[in-house]
Short mmCIF file of C-alpha atoms in Angstrom, two decimals:
data_model
loop_
_atom_site.label_atom_id
_atom_site.label_comp_id
_atom_site.label_asym_id
_atom_site.label_seq_id
_atom_site.Cartn_x
_atom_site.Cartn_y
_atom_site.Cartn_z
CA MET A 1026 28.19 -1.50 -30.71
CA LYS A 1027 30.58 1.30 -31.43
CA LEU A 1028 34.25 0.48 -30.38
CA LEU A 1029 36.53 2.99 -28.66
CA SER A 1030 39.68 4.12 -30.49
CA THR A 1031 43.06 3.04 -29.12
CA PRO A 1032 43.78 6.39 -27.43
CA ALA A 1033 40.33 6.44 -25.84
CA ARG A 1034 40.80 2.91 -24.49
CA ILE A 1035 44.16 3.87 -22.98
CA VAL A 1036 42.65 6.95 -21.28
CA VAL A 1037 39.67 4.99 -20.00
CA GLY A 1038 41.93 2.20 -18.78
CA LEU A 1039 44.26 4.67 -16.94
CA CYS A 1040 41.27 6.38 -15.37
CA MET A 1041 39.77 3.12 -14.25
CA ALA A 1042 43.22 2.02 -12.78
CA VAL A 1043 43.58 5.30 -10.86
CA GLY A 1044 40.02 5.00 -9.53
CA LEU A 1045 40.64 1.41 -8.28
CA VAL A 1046 43.88 2.44 -6.63
CA ILE A 1047 42.14 5.26 -4.77
CA LEU A 1048 39.35 2.90 -3.74
CA TYR A 1049 41.18 -0.26 -2.73
CA VAL A 1050 44.82 0.70 -1.72
CA PRO A 1051 43.55 2.17 1.70
CA LEU A 1052 41.64 -0.98 2.38
CA LEU A 1053 44.73 -3.05 1.62
CA LEU A 1054 46.69 -0.85 4.05
CA ILE A 1055 44.13 -1.55 6.75
CA VAL A 1056 44.70 -5.35 6.18
CA LEU A 1057 48.50 -4.81 6.19
CA ASN A 1058 48.35 -2.88 9.38
CA SER A 1059 46.43 -5.65 11.17
CA PHE A 1060 49.74 -7.63 10.97
CA ASN A 1061 51.97 -4.74 11.85
CA SER A 1062 54.07 -5.41 14.90
CA SER A 1063 53.95 -1.67 15.87
CA ARG A 1064 51.05 -0.36 17.84
CA THR A 1065 50.97 2.76 15.64
CA PHE A 1066 49.85 3.20 11.92
CA SER A 1067 53.54 3.18 10.88
CA PHE A 1068 54.43 2.45 7.27
CA PRO A 1069 56.25 0.42 6.20
CA PRO A 1070 55.69 -1.89 9.03
CA PRO A 1071 58.71 -2.63 11.16
CA GLY A 1072 57.71 -6.25 11.45
CA PHE A 1073 54.72 -8.66 11.30
CA THR A 1074 52.79 -10.43 13.93
CA LEU A 1075 49.60 -12.35 14.54
CA GLN A 1076 49.26 -11.08 18.14
CA TRP A 1077 46.63 -8.43 17.29
CA TRP A 1078 44.45 -11.04 15.66
CA VAL A 1079 44.66 -13.14 18.79
CA ASP A 1080 43.82 -10.20 20.92
CA ALA A 1081 40.87 -9.22 18.65
CA PHE A 1082 39.53 -12.81 18.84
CA HIS A 1083 39.49 -12.65 22.68
CA SER A 1084 38.08 -9.07 22.71
CA ARG A 1085 34.74 -9.22 24.44
CA GLY A 1086 33.76 -5.78 23.38
CA ALA A 1087 34.36 -6.45 19.71
CA ALA A 1088 32.49 -9.82 19.83
CA ASP A 1089 29.37 -8.23 21.54
CA ALA A 1090 29.47 -5.40 19.01
CA LEU A 1091 29.67 -7.87 16.15
CA ALA A 1092 26.79 -9.80 17.46
CA THR A 1093 24.72 -6.59 17.75
CA SER A 1094 25.47 -5.59 14.18
CA VAL A 1095 24.47 -8.99 12.88
CA ILE A 1096 21.23 -8.97 14.78
CA ALA A 1097 20.37 -5.49 13.62
CA GLY A 1098 21.35 -6.27 10.12
CA LEU A 1099 19.22 -9.48 9.97
CA CYS A 1100 16.14 -7.86 11.48
CA ALA A 1101 16.40 -4.68 9.29
CA SER A 1102 16.89 -6.89 6.18
CA ALA A 1103 13.85 -8.98 7.11
CA ILE A 1104 11.66 -5.86 7.56
CA ALA A 1105 13.05 -4.50 4.24
CA LEU A 1106 12.23 -7.74 2.48
CA VAL A 1107 8.61 -7.63 3.52
CA LEU A 1108 7.90 -3.94 3.16
CA GLY A 1109 10.12 -3.39 0.09
CA THR A 1110 8.71 -6.30 -1.84
CA MET A 1111 5.03 -5.37 -1.01
CA ALA A 1112 5.70 -1.72 -2.16
CA ALA A 1113 7.37 -2.86 -5.32
CA PHE A 1114 4.56 -5.09 -6.30
CA ALA A 1115 1.96 -2.41 -5.49
CA VAL A 1116 3.68 0.28 -7.55
CA GLN A 1117 4.65 -2.01 -10.48
CA ARG A 1118 1.77 -4.23 -10.80
CA PHE A 1119 -1.16 -1.78 -10.06
CA ARG A 1120 -2.38 1.58 -11.17
CA PHE A 1121 -3.89 3.91 -8.48
CA PHE A 1122 -3.99 7.59 -7.40
CA GLY A 1123 -0.77 8.76 -5.83
CA ARG A 1124 1.34 5.95 -7.28
CA GLN A 1125 4.17 8.09 -8.40
CA SER A 1126 4.13 9.99 -5.05
CA ILE A 1127 4.52 6.73 -3.15
CA ASN A 1128 7.30 5.66 -5.45
CA PHE A 1129 9.08 8.94 -4.55
CA LEU A 1130 8.49 8.69 -0.92
CA VAL A 1131 9.72 5.11 -0.72
CA VAL A 1132 13.07 6.02 -2.53
CA LEU A 1133 13.56 9.35 -0.79
CA PRO A 1134 15.25 7.98 2.50
CA ILE A 1135 18.24 6.62 0.52
CA THR A 1136 18.91 10.17 -0.86
CA LEU A 1137 18.79 12.02 2.43
CA PRO A 1138 22.06 12.64 4.31
CA GLY A 1139 22.46 9.97 7.10
CA ILE A 1140 22.81 12.72 9.72
CA VAL A 1141 19.44 14.26 8.70
CA THR A 1142 17.72 10.76 8.93
CA GLY A 1143 19.49 10.17 12.24
CA ILE A 1144 18.39 13.42 13.81
CA ALA A 1145 14.82 13.10 12.61
CA LEU A 1146 14.53 9.50 13.96
CA ALA A 1147 16.16 10.35 17.29
CA SER A 1148 13.85 13.35 17.67
CA THR A 1149 10.79 11.12 16.89
CA PHE A 1150 11.82 8.39 19.26
CA THR A 1151 12.72 10.68 22.24
CA THR A 1152 10.20 13.53 21.97
CA VAL A 1153 7.12 11.97 20.29
CA LEU A 1154 7.31 8.28 21.28
CA GLY A 1155 9.28 8.78 24.46
CA PRO A 1156 6.29 9.59 26.68
CA VAL A 1157 4.63 6.32 25.74
CA GLY A 1158 7.80 4.34 26.86
CA VAL A 1159 9.91 4.07 23.75
CA THR A 1160 13.62 4.31 24.55
CA LEU A 1161 16.67 4.37 22.31
CA GLY A 1162 18.05 0.85 21.91
CA LEU A 1163 18.48 -2.08 19.53
CA ALA A 1164 14.86 -1.81 18.33
CA THR A 1165 15.28 1.81 17.37
CA VAL A 1166 18.51 0.90 15.52
CA ILE A 1167 16.72 -1.73 13.58
CA ILE A 1168 13.90 0.68 12.60
CA GLY A 1169 16.46 3.26 11.59
CA HIS A 1170 18.32 0.84 9.37
CA ALA A 1171 15.12 -0.51 7.86
CA THR A 1172 14.20 3.02 6.61
CA PHE A 1173 16.99 2.85 3.98
CA CYS A 1174 17.22 -0.94 3.64
CA ILE A 1175 13.69 -0.97 2.30
CA VAL A 1176 14.84 1.14 -0.67
CA ILE A 1177 17.44 -1.43 -1.65
CA VAL A 1178 15.01 -4.32 -1.75
CA TYR A 1179 12.38 -2.09 -3.44
CA ASN A 1180 14.67 -0.94 -6.30
CA ASN A 1181 15.84 -4.52 -6.97
CA VAL A 1182 12.36 -6.09 -6.99
CA GLN A 1183 10.79 -3.25 -8.93
CA ALA A 1184 13.53 -3.44 -11.63
CA ARG A 1185 13.04 -7.24 -11.93
CA LEU A 1186 9.29 -6.87 -12.21
CA ARG A 1187 9.68 -4.17 -14.89
CA ARG A 1188 11.90 -6.46 -17.01
CA MET A 1189 9.86 -9.64 -16.69
CA GLY A 1190 6.52 -8.05 -17.60
CA THR A 1191 3.08 -9.73 -16.99
CA SER A 1192 2.64 -12.14 -19.85
CA LEU A 1193 3.47 -15.34 -17.92
CA GLU A 1194 1.25 -14.34 -14.95
CA GLU A 1195 -1.63 -13.49 -17.32
CA ALA A 1196 -1.16 -16.86 -19.06
CA SER A 1197 -1.20 -18.62 -15.63
CA GLY A 1198 -4.50 -16.92 -14.81
CA ASP A 1199 -5.98 -17.91 -18.12
CA LEU A 1200 -5.12 -21.48 -17.42
CA GLY A 1201 -7.10 -21.41 -14.16
CA ALA A 1202 -4.45 -20.86 -11.50
CA ARG A 1203 -5.38 -18.82 -8.52
CA GLY A 1204 -3.55 -15.69 -7.38
CA TRP A 1205 -1.39 -17.43 -4.83
CA GLN A 1206 -0.60 -20.26 -7.23
CA THR A 1207 0.55 -17.89 -9.85
CA PHE A 1208 2.75 -16.04 -7.34
CA LEU A 1209 4.35 -19.23 -6.01
CA TRP A 1210 4.90 -21.13 -9.28
CA VAL A 1211 5.32 -18.26 -11.78
CA THR A 1212 6.25 -14.97 -10.19
CA LEU A 1213 8.40 -16.04 -7.13
CA PRO A 1214 10.87 -18.14 -9.29
CA GLN A 1215 11.51 -15.08 -11.51
CA VAL A 1216 12.02 -12.65 -8.69
CA ARG A 1217 13.77 -14.77 -6.07
CA GLY A 1218 17.19 -13.66 -7.36
CA ALA A 1219 16.30 -10.04 -6.91
CA LEU A 1220 14.86 -10.73 -3.48
CA ALA A 1221 18.05 -12.53 -2.38
CA ALA A 1222 20.29 -9.86 -3.87
CA GLY A 1223 18.23 -7.09 -2.33
CA VAL A 1224 18.38 -8.66 1.13
CA LEU A 1225 22.12 -9.28 1.01
CA LEU A 1226 22.82 -5.70 -0.13
CA ALA A 1227 20.51 -4.42 2.58
CA PHE A 1228 22.30 -6.43 5.30
CA ALA A 1229 25.70 -5.14 3.96
CA LEU A 1230 24.45 -1.57 4.18
CA SER A 1231 23.05 -2.04 7.64
CA PHE A 1232 26.14 -3.86 8.85
CA ASP A 1233 28.44 -0.95 8.01
CA GLU A 1234 26.07 1.89 9.01
CA ILE A 1235 27.35 4.28 11.64
CA VAL A 1236 25.72 7.67 11.21
CA VAL A 1237 22.06 6.75 11.76
CA THR A 1238 23.10 4.13 14.40
CA THR A 1239 24.97 6.97 16.37
CA PHE A 1240 21.62 8.85 16.76
CA THR A 1241 19.35 5.85 17.34
CA ALA A 1242 21.40 3.45 19.44
CA GLY A 1243 21.44 5.17 22.75
CA PRO A 1244 24.27 4.57 25.37
CA ALA A 1245 23.52 0.83 25.88
CA VAL A 1246 23.82 -0.35 22.27
CA GLN A 1247 27.16 -0.58 20.40
CA THR A 1248 27.38 -1.89 16.89
CA LEU A 1249 30.75 -2.92 15.34
CA PRO A 1250 31.26 0.34 13.36
CA ILE A 1251 30.61 2.30 16.45
CA TRP A 1252 32.96 0.19 18.44
CA ILE A 1253 35.70 0.76 15.83
CA PHE A 1254 35.17 4.49 15.93
CA GLN A 1255 35.22 4.73 19.69
CA ASN A 1256 38.43 2.76 19.99
CA LEU A 1257 40.23 4.04 16.99
CA PHE A 1258 42.34 6.58 18.80
CA ARG A 1259 43.02 4.61 21.97
CA PRO A 1260 46.70 3.59 21.79
CA ASN A 1261 46.14 0.16 23.38
CA GLN A 1262 43.29 -0.65 21.04
CA ALA A 1263 44.65 0.68 17.74
CA PRO A 1264 46.14 -2.64 16.56
CA VAL A 1265 42.95 -4.58 17.50
CA VAL A 1266 40.80 -1.91 15.63
CA ASN A 1267 42.86 -2.67 12.52
CA VAL A 1268 42.04 -6.31 12.70
CA VAL A 1269 38.45 -5.71 13.39
CA ALA A 1270 38.28 -3.20 10.42
CA ALA A 1271 39.93 -5.84 8.16
CA VAL A 1272 37.40 -8.46 9.20
CA LEU A 1273 34.66 -6.00 8.69
CA THR A 1274 35.81 -5.24 5.12
CA ILE A 1275 35.84 -8.87 4.32
CA LEU A 1276 32.44 -9.46 5.75
CA ALA A 1277 31.06 -6.54 3.79
CA ILE A 1278 32.55 -7.82 0.50
CA ILE A 1279 30.85 -11.24 0.88
CA PRO A 1280 27.16 -10.30 0.65
CA VAL A 1281 27.78 -7.90 -2.24
CA TRP A 1282 29.71 -10.55 -4.17
CA ILE A 1283 26.97 -13.08 -3.61
CA SER A 1284 24.21 -10.64 -4.64
CA GLN A 1285 25.93 -9.89 -7.87
CA ARG A 1286 26.27 -13.63 -8.62
CA LEU A 1287 22.64 -14.14 -7.89
CA ALA A 1288 21.56 -11.22 -9.96
CA GLY A 1289 23.79 -12.33 -12.88
CA ASP A 1290 22.73 -16.00 -12.69
CA SER A 1291 19.03 -14.89 -12.64
CA VAL A 1292 19.48 -12.67 -15.76
CA SER A 1293 21.43 -15.35 -17.61
CA SER A 1294 18.87 -17.98 -16.81
CA ARG A 1295 16.19 -16.00 -18.65
CA VAL A 1296 18.27 -15.38 -21.79
#
């Protein structure tokens, strides 16, 4: 491995430091403002208080929106787990006509702008499926989130399948194991880290989603990001929004951190 020279290391270190400051200082300011005694986004804070945390804890709207986001995230992640895993195994383990096209079509939704996906889904639900009784609500939000969550699980599982190869599965078959036995005892232990990491990342992505949700939720459904956006510029709600945004940031970090640990442990266990 070629080492960087001292000037190059200094430049890379400075660039990394600047990037981290740009990324994380605004998040730290949100957390700081959640303790700000002022109702405005004043800096530096004139004082500190826990009153806004108490108000946020008793906010019925925020609690309902949090529950909706959790339900939508869990359901979208479950759908993504099943469909993304099946697609990854089909593309990686079998050879068939149109294989590369399917691979492209599965990955495509994550590359499209969220507003394009949202408009397309809303038009489909209202104009095509509306006459048969489909209305915008929690179910349509879950479907909308699943469209891009599938890609997260698919990419994680496919990458793991590509690295692990098929030698152990072939050996299991040669020793007389049935297909389901090989999957449970040989394949699943090797891919479960990727499955868990994919589901956690998919949940984090769904939990924070606002653009697609705006187009697919309808007036009766409010997730936590939408609640934050709608109350952001209301003077009486601004301090509570800071608290909810701080909690949302922490909740989004946890699944990403766990997924990285799971992926790292799974890799190290095979070395």
